Amino acid sequence: MAVFTLMVAVPLVYAGYLSFYRKQLIGGVSFVGLENYIRALSDPSFLGGVGRMALFLIIQVPIMLGLSLLFALALDSGMLRLQRIIRLGVFLPYAIPSVVATLMWGYLYGKDFGPFAQLAKVLGLPTPDFLAGGNVLFSIMNIVTWGFVGYNMIVMYAALRSIPSELYEAARVDGAGEWRIAWSIKVPAIKGALLLTTIFSVIGSFQLFNEPNLLRVIAPVAIGQDYTPNMYAYQLSFVNQDDNYAAAIAFLLGIVIMAVSYAVQLGARRKDAA
């Protein structure tokens, strides 16, 4: 309890306290109430970042969790050869720090030096620009998907292994095939794990920072300082020295994440009740 209070509650209370104040060169620190929050709700940088991450969530998360589920079902079926090697190979990218993974993919994406660009030149094709304004969000999605498919696969695979095998035997006696067993028994049985990975993915999407922040070095035009809400809060706090407004941005982002996570849970409950 003491650790929770010291490490979680105290920083939150202090950040909340900061968010109700404003610091000015002339006049010093003054209490402004909800002014920072009202300002954030009409700030195009903050709203643009939230909207961009919402798009990221809608496109990237279903693809990532779909691939994770596919790999988990394939491994659990026992029909794959070299299961341990495949499981390790899918999980391995998660063990690579996101900074290293982003630097690696940044090299691969490079328009002038990357292997994809070099291959396109050899084949006489137009050079792909993965870091152009219209493509960079999808390039970031690819990096995150590559890194987190294995993690989510392990969570789902562990849930699949806890299902009693008698259910499969009874289904096979009734004439069900492997696809039918997967769709009608396995997937419904791991709804808890699917919900857990979905909520973790929602949180991770809105907290995106490392990947766009590092790629910004080689794509400064496509990725601005306010590309994600976390990057914007970092810019406000550590570059602009506006800690009060950054705290308000952080709290509003937390509220957005809680609202989306609650909506996901509520949707799952209603689906179960239907």
Short mmCIF file of C-alpha atoms in Angstrom, two decimals:
data_model
loop_
_atom_site.label_atom_id
_atom_site.label_comp_id
_atom_site.label_asym_id
_atom_site.label_seq_id
_atom_site.Cartn_x
_atom_site.Cartn_y
_atom_site.Cartn_z
CA MET A 1 0.00 0.00 0.00
CA ALA A 2 2.83 2.37 0.86
CA VAL A 3 4.59 1.58 -2.44
CA PHE A 4 1.36 2.17 -4.38
CA THR A 5 0.82 5.48 -2.61
CA LEU A 6 4.38 6.62 -3.18
CA MET A 7 4.82 5.42 -6.77
CA VAL A 8 1.29 5.89 -8.20
CA ALA A 9 -1.00 8.02 -6.07
CA VAL A 10 1.44 10.81 -5.17
CA PRO A 11 2.62 11.47 -8.79
CA LEU A 12 -1.01 11.46 -9.98
CA VAL A 13 -2.11 13.91 -7.31
CA TYR A 14 0.86 16.16 -7.99
CA ALA A 15 0.22 16.10 -11.75
CA GLY A 16 -3.44 16.92 -11.10
CA TYR A 17 -2.35 19.79 -8.86
CA LEU A 18 -0.06 21.15 -11.59
CA SER A 19 -2.81 20.99 -14.20
CA PHE A 20 -4.86 23.64 -12.36
CA TYR A 21 -2.08 26.22 -12.45
CA ARG A 22 -0.28 28.33 -15.04
CA LYS A 23 3.25 29.64 -14.92
CA GLN A 24 4.09 32.95 -16.59
CA LEU A 25 7.27 34.98 -16.81
CA ILE A 26 5.35 37.98 -15.50
CA GLY A 27 3.07 37.15 -12.60
CA GLY A 28 4.61 33.80 -11.65
CA VAL A 29 2.40 30.80 -10.90
CA SER A 30 -1.35 31.40 -10.63
CA PHE A 31 -4.41 29.20 -10.13
CA VAL A 32 -6.47 28.98 -13.35
CA GLY A 33 -8.96 26.22 -12.50
CA LEU A 34 -10.03 24.27 -15.61
CA GLU A 35 -8.53 26.74 -18.08
CA ASN A 36 -5.77 24.29 -19.18
CA TYR A 37 -8.38 21.58 -19.84
CA ILE A 38 -10.63 23.95 -21.79
CA ARG A 39 -7.63 25.07 -23.83
CA ALA A 40 -6.69 21.45 -24.60
CA LEU A 41 -10.19 20.60 -25.83
CA SER A 42 -9.80 23.19 -28.60
CA ASP A 43 -6.10 22.58 -29.24
CA PRO A 44 -5.68 21.23 -32.81
CA SER A 45 -2.34 19.62 -31.91
CA PHE A 46 -3.86 17.55 -29.10
CA LEU A 47 -7.06 16.73 -30.97
CA GLY A 48 -5.12 15.84 -34.11
CA GLY A 49 -2.88 13.46 -32.16
CA VAL A 50 -5.85 11.76 -30.48
CA GLY A 51 -7.60 11.37 -33.85
CA ARG A 52 -4.45 9.93 -35.42
CA MET A 53 -4.10 7.39 -32.62
CA ALA A 54 -7.78 6.49 -32.90
CA LEU A 55 -7.19 5.69 -36.58
CA PHE A 56 -4.11 3.72 -35.58
CA LEU A 57 -6.24 1.76 -33.08
CA ILE A 58 -9.01 1.00 -35.55
CA ILE A 59 -6.66 -0.34 -38.24
CA GLN A 60 -3.64 -1.78 -36.44
CA VAL A 61 -5.17 -3.52 -33.41
CA PRO A 62 -7.56 -5.84 -35.33
CA ILE A 63 -4.75 -6.85 -37.69
CA MET A 64 -2.31 -7.50 -34.85
CA LEU A 65 -4.76 -9.44 -32.69
CA GLY A 66 -6.06 -11.37 -35.71
CA LEU A 67 -2.52 -12.53 -36.57
CA SER A 68 -1.86 -13.37 -32.92
CA LEU A 69 -5.01 -15.47 -32.73
CA LEU A 70 -4.17 -17.22 -35.99
CA PHE A 71 -0.68 -18.16 -34.77
CA ALA A 72 -2.01 -19.25 -31.36
CA LEU A 73 -4.67 -21.49 -32.93
CA ALA A 74 -2.16 -22.97 -35.36
CA LEU A 75 0.26 -23.79 -32.55
CA ASP A 76 -2.49 -25.21 -30.32
CA SER A 77 -3.78 -27.43 -33.12
CA GLY A 78 -0.62 -29.53 -32.94
CA MET A 79 -0.59 -29.78 -36.71
CA LEU A 80 2.51 -27.64 -37.22
CA ARG A 81 6.00 -29.04 -37.43
CA LEU A 82 8.83 -27.33 -35.54
CA GLN A 83 6.33 -25.76 -33.14
CA ARG A 84 8.95 -24.58 -30.64
CA ILE A 85 11.00 -22.86 -33.34
CA ILE A 86 7.91 -21.19 -34.83
CA ARG A 87 6.72 -20.05 -31.39
CA LEU A 88 10.13 -18.64 -30.56
CA GLY A 89 10.41 -16.99 -33.97
CA VAL A 90 7.05 -15.21 -33.63
CA PHE A 91 7.77 -14.16 -30.03
CA LEU A 92 11.38 -13.04 -30.64
CA PRO A 93 10.54 -9.52 -31.99
CA TYR A 94 8.83 -8.72 -28.66
CA ALA A 95 12.15 -9.35 -26.89
CA ILE A 96 13.83 -6.67 -29.01
CA PRO A 97 13.60 -3.18 -27.43
CA SER A 98 11.27 -0.89 -29.35
CA VAL A 99 14.11 1.61 -29.83
CA VAL A 100 16.27 -1.01 -31.55
CA ALA A 101 13.33 -2.29 -33.61
CA THR A 102 12.47 1.22 -34.78
CA LEU A 103 16.09 1.95 -35.76
CA MET A 104 16.18 -1.32 -37.72
CA TRP A 105 12.91 -0.60 -39.53
CA GLY A 106 14.00 2.99 -40.10
CA TYR A 107 16.98 1.65 -42.03
CA LEU A 108 14.77 -0.76 -43.98
CA TYR A 109 12.33 2.07 -44.82
CA GLY A 110 15.08 4.44 -45.99
CA LYS A 111 14.29 5.89 -49.43
CA ASP A 112 17.94 6.42 -50.39
CA PHE A 113 19.74 3.61 -48.55
CA GLY A 114 17.16 0.98 -47.53
CA PRO A 115 17.16 -2.50 -49.09
CA PHE A 116 13.56 -2.11 -50.31
CA ALA A 117 14.55 1.05 -52.20
CA GLN A 118 17.67 -0.61 -53.58
CA LEU A 119 15.67 -3.64 -54.75
CA ALA A 120 13.13 -1.37 -56.45
CA LYS A 121 15.93 0.42 -58.31
CA VAL A 122 17.41 -2.88 -59.47
CA LEU A 123 14.00 -3.98 -60.77
CA GLY A 124 13.39 -0.60 -62.42
CA LEU A 125 10.38 0.13 -60.23
CA PRO A 126 9.49 3.45 -58.54
CA THR A 127 11.26 3.85 -55.22
CA PRO A 128 8.77 3.28 -52.37
CA ASP A 129 8.63 6.09 -49.83
CA PHE A 130 7.50 4.43 -46.62
CA LEU A 131 8.11 7.60 -44.63
CA ALA A 132 6.04 9.98 -46.76
CA GLY A 133 3.22 11.86 -45.06
CA GLY A 134 0.50 9.52 -46.29
CA ASN A 135 2.45 6.33 -45.56
CA VAL A 136 4.28 6.90 -42.30
CA LEU A 137 1.35 5.98 -40.03
CA PHE A 138 1.06 2.62 -41.76
CA SER A 139 4.83 2.14 -41.49
CA ILE A 140 4.57 2.70 -37.73
CA MET A 141 1.65 0.25 -37.60
CA ASN A 142 3.89 -2.34 -39.25
CA ILE A 143 6.62 -1.85 -36.63
CA VAL A 144 4.19 -2.17 -33.71
CA THR A 145 2.48 -5.19 -35.26
CA TRP A 146 5.84 -6.86 -35.87
CA GLY A 147 6.84 -6.30 -32.27
CA PHE A 148 3.65 -7.27 -30.45
CA VAL A 149 2.10 -10.17 -32.40
CA GLY A 150 4.27 -12.62 -30.44
CA TYR A 151 3.36 -11.18 -27.04
CA ASN A 152 -0.37 -11.38 -27.71
CA MET A 153 0.05 -14.83 -29.26
CA ILE A 154 1.61 -16.12 -26.02
CA VAL A 155 -1.29 -14.76 -23.94
CA MET A 156 -3.86 -16.41 -26.23
CA TYR A 157 -1.86 -19.65 -26.53
CA ALA A 158 -1.66 -19.95 -22.74
CA ALA A 159 -5.44 -19.50 -22.53
CA LEU A 160 -5.97 -22.15 -25.22
CA ARG A 161 -3.82 -24.65 -23.34
CA SER A 162 -6.09 -24.33 -20.30
CA ILE A 163 -9.18 -25.59 -22.17
CA PRO A 164 -10.07 -29.19 -21.16
CA SER A 165 -9.24 -31.59 -24.00
CA GLU A 166 -12.48 -33.49 -23.29
CA LEU A 167 -14.39 -30.71 -25.07
CA TYR A 168 -12.41 -31.32 -28.28
CA GLU A 169 -12.91 -35.09 -28.06
CA ALA A 170 -16.67 -34.67 -27.60
CA ALA A 171 -16.81 -32.27 -30.57
CA ARG A 172 -14.87 -34.69 -32.78
CA VAL A 173 -17.23 -37.51 -31.80
CA ASP A 174 -20.08 -35.26 -32.99
CA GLY A 175 -18.30 -34.85 -36.33
CA ALA A 176 -16.81 -31.37 -35.88
CA GLY A 177 -13.66 -30.59 -37.86
CA GLU A 178 -10.66 -28.58 -36.65
CA TRP A 179 -11.98 -25.28 -38.05
CA ARG A 180 -15.36 -25.85 -36.41
CA ILE A 181 -13.68 -26.68 -33.08
CA ALA A 182 -11.53 -23.56 -33.34
CA TRP A 183 -14.45 -21.25 -34.13
CA SER A 184 -17.11 -22.74 -31.84
CA ILE A 185 -15.05 -23.92 -28.85
CA LYS A 186 -11.59 -22.42 -28.71
CA VAL A 187 -12.30 -18.79 -29.61
CA PRO A 188 -15.33 -18.45 -27.26
CA ALA A 189 -13.36 -20.15 -24.46
CA ILE A 190 -10.58 -17.54 -24.56
CA LYS A 191 -12.81 -14.45 -24.63
CA GLY A 192 -11.19 -13.26 -21.41
CA ALA A 193 -7.72 -13.37 -22.96
CA LEU A 194 -8.99 -11.65 -26.13
CA LEU A 195 -10.55 -8.87 -24.04
CA LEU A 196 -7.35 -8.49 -22.01
CA THR A 197 -5.14 -8.17 -25.09
CA THR A 198 -7.62 -5.73 -26.66
CA ILE A 199 -7.54 -3.43 -23.63
CA PHE A 200 -3.74 -3.60 -23.45
CA SER A 201 -3.65 -2.71 -27.16
CA VAL A 202 -6.00 0.26 -26.64
CA ILE A 203 -3.74 1.61 -23.90
CA GLY A 204 -0.60 1.01 -25.95
CA SER A 205 -2.05 2.70 -29.04
CA PHE A 206 -2.80 5.99 -27.32
CA GLN A 207 0.56 5.91 -25.50
CA LEU A 208 2.60 5.50 -28.68
CA PHE A 209 5.87 7.42 -28.37
CA ASN A 210 9.15 5.63 -29.17
CA GLU A 211 8.44 4.65 -32.77
CA PRO A 212 7.23 8.03 -34.14
CA ASN A 213 9.70 9.96 -32.02
CA LEU A 214 12.68 8.04 -33.45
CA LEU A 215 11.40 7.99 -37.04
CA ARG A 216 10.97 11.76 -36.81
CA VAL A 217 14.75 12.09 -37.12
CA ILE A 218 14.64 10.77 -40.69
CA ALA A 219 11.10 11.97 -41.52
CA PRO A 220 10.76 15.40 -39.86
CA VAL A 221 8.27 16.64 -42.44
CA ALA A 222 5.85 13.71 -42.07
CA ILE A 223 6.12 13.41 -38.27
CA GLY A 224 5.65 16.62 -36.33
CA GLN A 225 6.33 17.31 -32.69
CA ASP A 226 2.65 16.74 -31.93
CA TYR A 227 2.23 13.55 -33.97
CA THR A 228 0.93 11.64 -30.92
CA PRO A 229 -0.52 13.00 -27.64
CA ASN A 230 2.46 11.63 -25.70
CA MET A 231 4.94 13.36 -28.04
CA TYR A 232 2.98 16.59 -27.65
CA ALA A 233 2.98 16.35 -23.85
CA TYR A 234 6.73 15.61 -23.92
CA GLN A 235 7.33 18.63 -26.15
CA LEU A 236 5.27 20.86 -23.87
CA SER A 237 6.94 19.70 -20.68
CA PHE A 238 10.60 19.16 -21.58
CA VAL A 239 11.09 21.62 -24.46
CA ASN A 240 8.55 24.41 -23.87
CA GLN A 241 8.80 24.08 -20.05
CA ASP A 242 4.99 24.28 -19.80
CA ASP A 243 4.51 21.57 -17.17
CA ASN A 244 1.04 22.77 -16.17
CA TYR A 245 -0.48 22.45 -19.63
CA ALA A 246 1.38 19.16 -20.23
CA ALA A 247 -0.18 17.76 -17.03
CA ALA A 248 -3.66 18.71 -18.28
CA ILE A 249 -2.91 17.03 -21.63
CA ALA A 250 -1.76 13.88 -19.81
CA PHE A 251 -4.93 13.75 -17.69
CA LEU A 252 -7.20 14.24 -20.68
CA LEU A 253 -5.35 11.46 -22.52
CA GLY A 254 -5.87 9.20 -19.51
CA ILE A 255 -9.60 9.98 -19.58
CA VAL A 256 -9.74 9.11 -23.31
CA ILE A 257 -7.97 5.79 -22.67
CA MET A 258 -10.31 4.93 -19.77
CA ALA A 259 -13.39 5.80 -21.85
CA VAL A 260 -12.31 3.66 -24.82
CA SER A 261 -11.28 0.76 -22.54
CA TYR A 262 -14.62 0.93 -20.73
CA ALA A 263 -16.48 0.98 -24.06
CA VAL A 264 -14.59 -2.16 -25.12
CA GLN A 265 -15.49 -3.93 -21.86
CA LEU A 266 -19.10 -2.79 -22.06
CA GLY A 267 -19.37 -4.03 -25.64
CA ALA A 268 -17.97 -7.42 -24.60
CA ARG A 269 -20.45 -7.71 -21.70
CA ARG A 270 -23.42 -6.85 -23.89
CA LYS A 271 -22.29 -9.40 -26.46
CA ASP A 272 -22.10 -12.05 -23.73
CA ALA A 273 -25.53 -11.12 -22.44
CA ALA A 274 -27.12 -11.24 -25.91
#
